[in-house]
Amino acid sequence: MKIRIESERCKGHQNCVRAAPELFVVGEDGFAQVRECGDVPPALKEQALLAWANCPEFAIEVEDAER
Ligand code: SF4
C-alpha cells in the first residue's frame, strides 16, 4: 500500500497525523506530509485507512489494488 497527499487540497487539520503518526508528519509549513515516501508497511494499513477516512478535504490518496 502507498499513500500520498494532494497538497493543493490539504488544509492542515492534522487529523491524519493524529490518526496515524507513524505515517504522517506536520511539515514546517503546518501542512501534513507523508513519511517514508508514503510506503505503508502491512502492520500500518489500518491506520492508513483511518487517516484516509478522517481527512475532511479528501486530500489523502491510497493506492492499493486489494482495497
Ligand atoms: S487531515 Fe487531510 S487536510 Fe488535514 S492535514 Fe491531513 S491530509 Fe491535510
XYZ file of C-alpha atoms and ligand atoms in Angstrom:
75
model
C 0.000 0.000 0.000
C 1.111 3.519 -0.753
C -0.340 6.828 0.371
C 0.084 10.369 -0.830
C -1.316 13.775 -0.001
C -2.716 16.069 -2.648
C -1.021 19.146 -1.257
C -3.337 21.553 -3.052
C -6.280 20.090 -1.106
C -4.591 19.838 2.315
C -5.832 22.423 4.825
C -3.611 21.383 7.731
C -6.245 19.972 10.102
C -3.760 17.275 11.150
C -6.462 14.623 11.583
C -4.187 12.346 9.594
C -1.255 12.933 11.956
C -3.433 12.147 14.965
C -4.827 9.004 13.310
C -1.504 7.692 12.057
C 1.564 9.468 13.450
C 3.735 6.658 12.099
C 2.690 7.604 8.555
C 2.108 11.372 8.589
C 4.024 14.307 9.987
C 3.393 18.045 10.159
C 5.769 19.934 7.912
C 7.362 23.262 8.722
C 4.603 24.945 6.725
C 1.941 23.456 9.046
C 0.580 21.096 6.427
C 0.774 17.328 6.523
C 3.412 15.257 4.760
C 3.775 11.515 4.364
C 6.713 9.750 5.956
C 8.882 7.198 4.167
C 7.773 8.322 0.687
C 4.267 7.113 1.502
C 5.104 3.426 1.713
C 2.767 1.748 4.212
C 4.001 -1.392 5.976
C 1.313 -4.093 6.247
C 1.087 -3.558 10.013
C 0.040 0.094 9.500
C -2.608 -0.492 6.828
C -5.482 0.081 9.259
C -4.009 3.384 10.442
C -3.573 4.496 6.843
C -7.237 3.795 6.109
C -8.270 5.538 9.335
C -6.348 8.641 8.310
C -7.844 8.468 4.817
C -11.363 8.249 6.299
C -10.727 11.175 8.657
C -9.412 13.676 6.143
C -12.259 16.173 5.653
C -10.664 17.566 2.497
C -10.329 14.207 0.699
C -6.662 15.069 0.327
C -5.287 11.597 1.007
C -4.965 9.084 -1.807
C -4.469 5.404 -1.073
C -3.067 3.125 -3.734
C -3.964 -0.458 -3.029
C -5.298 -2.925 -5.538
C -6.697 -5.051 -2.716
C -8.778 -2.320 -1.110
S -6.405 15.547 7.549
Fe -6.260 15.906 5.342
S -6.409 18.104 5.087
Fe -5.943 17.705 7.227
S -3.690 17.793 7.385
Fe -4.234 15.660 6.994
S -4.153 15.451 4.759
Fe -4.238 17.610 5.226
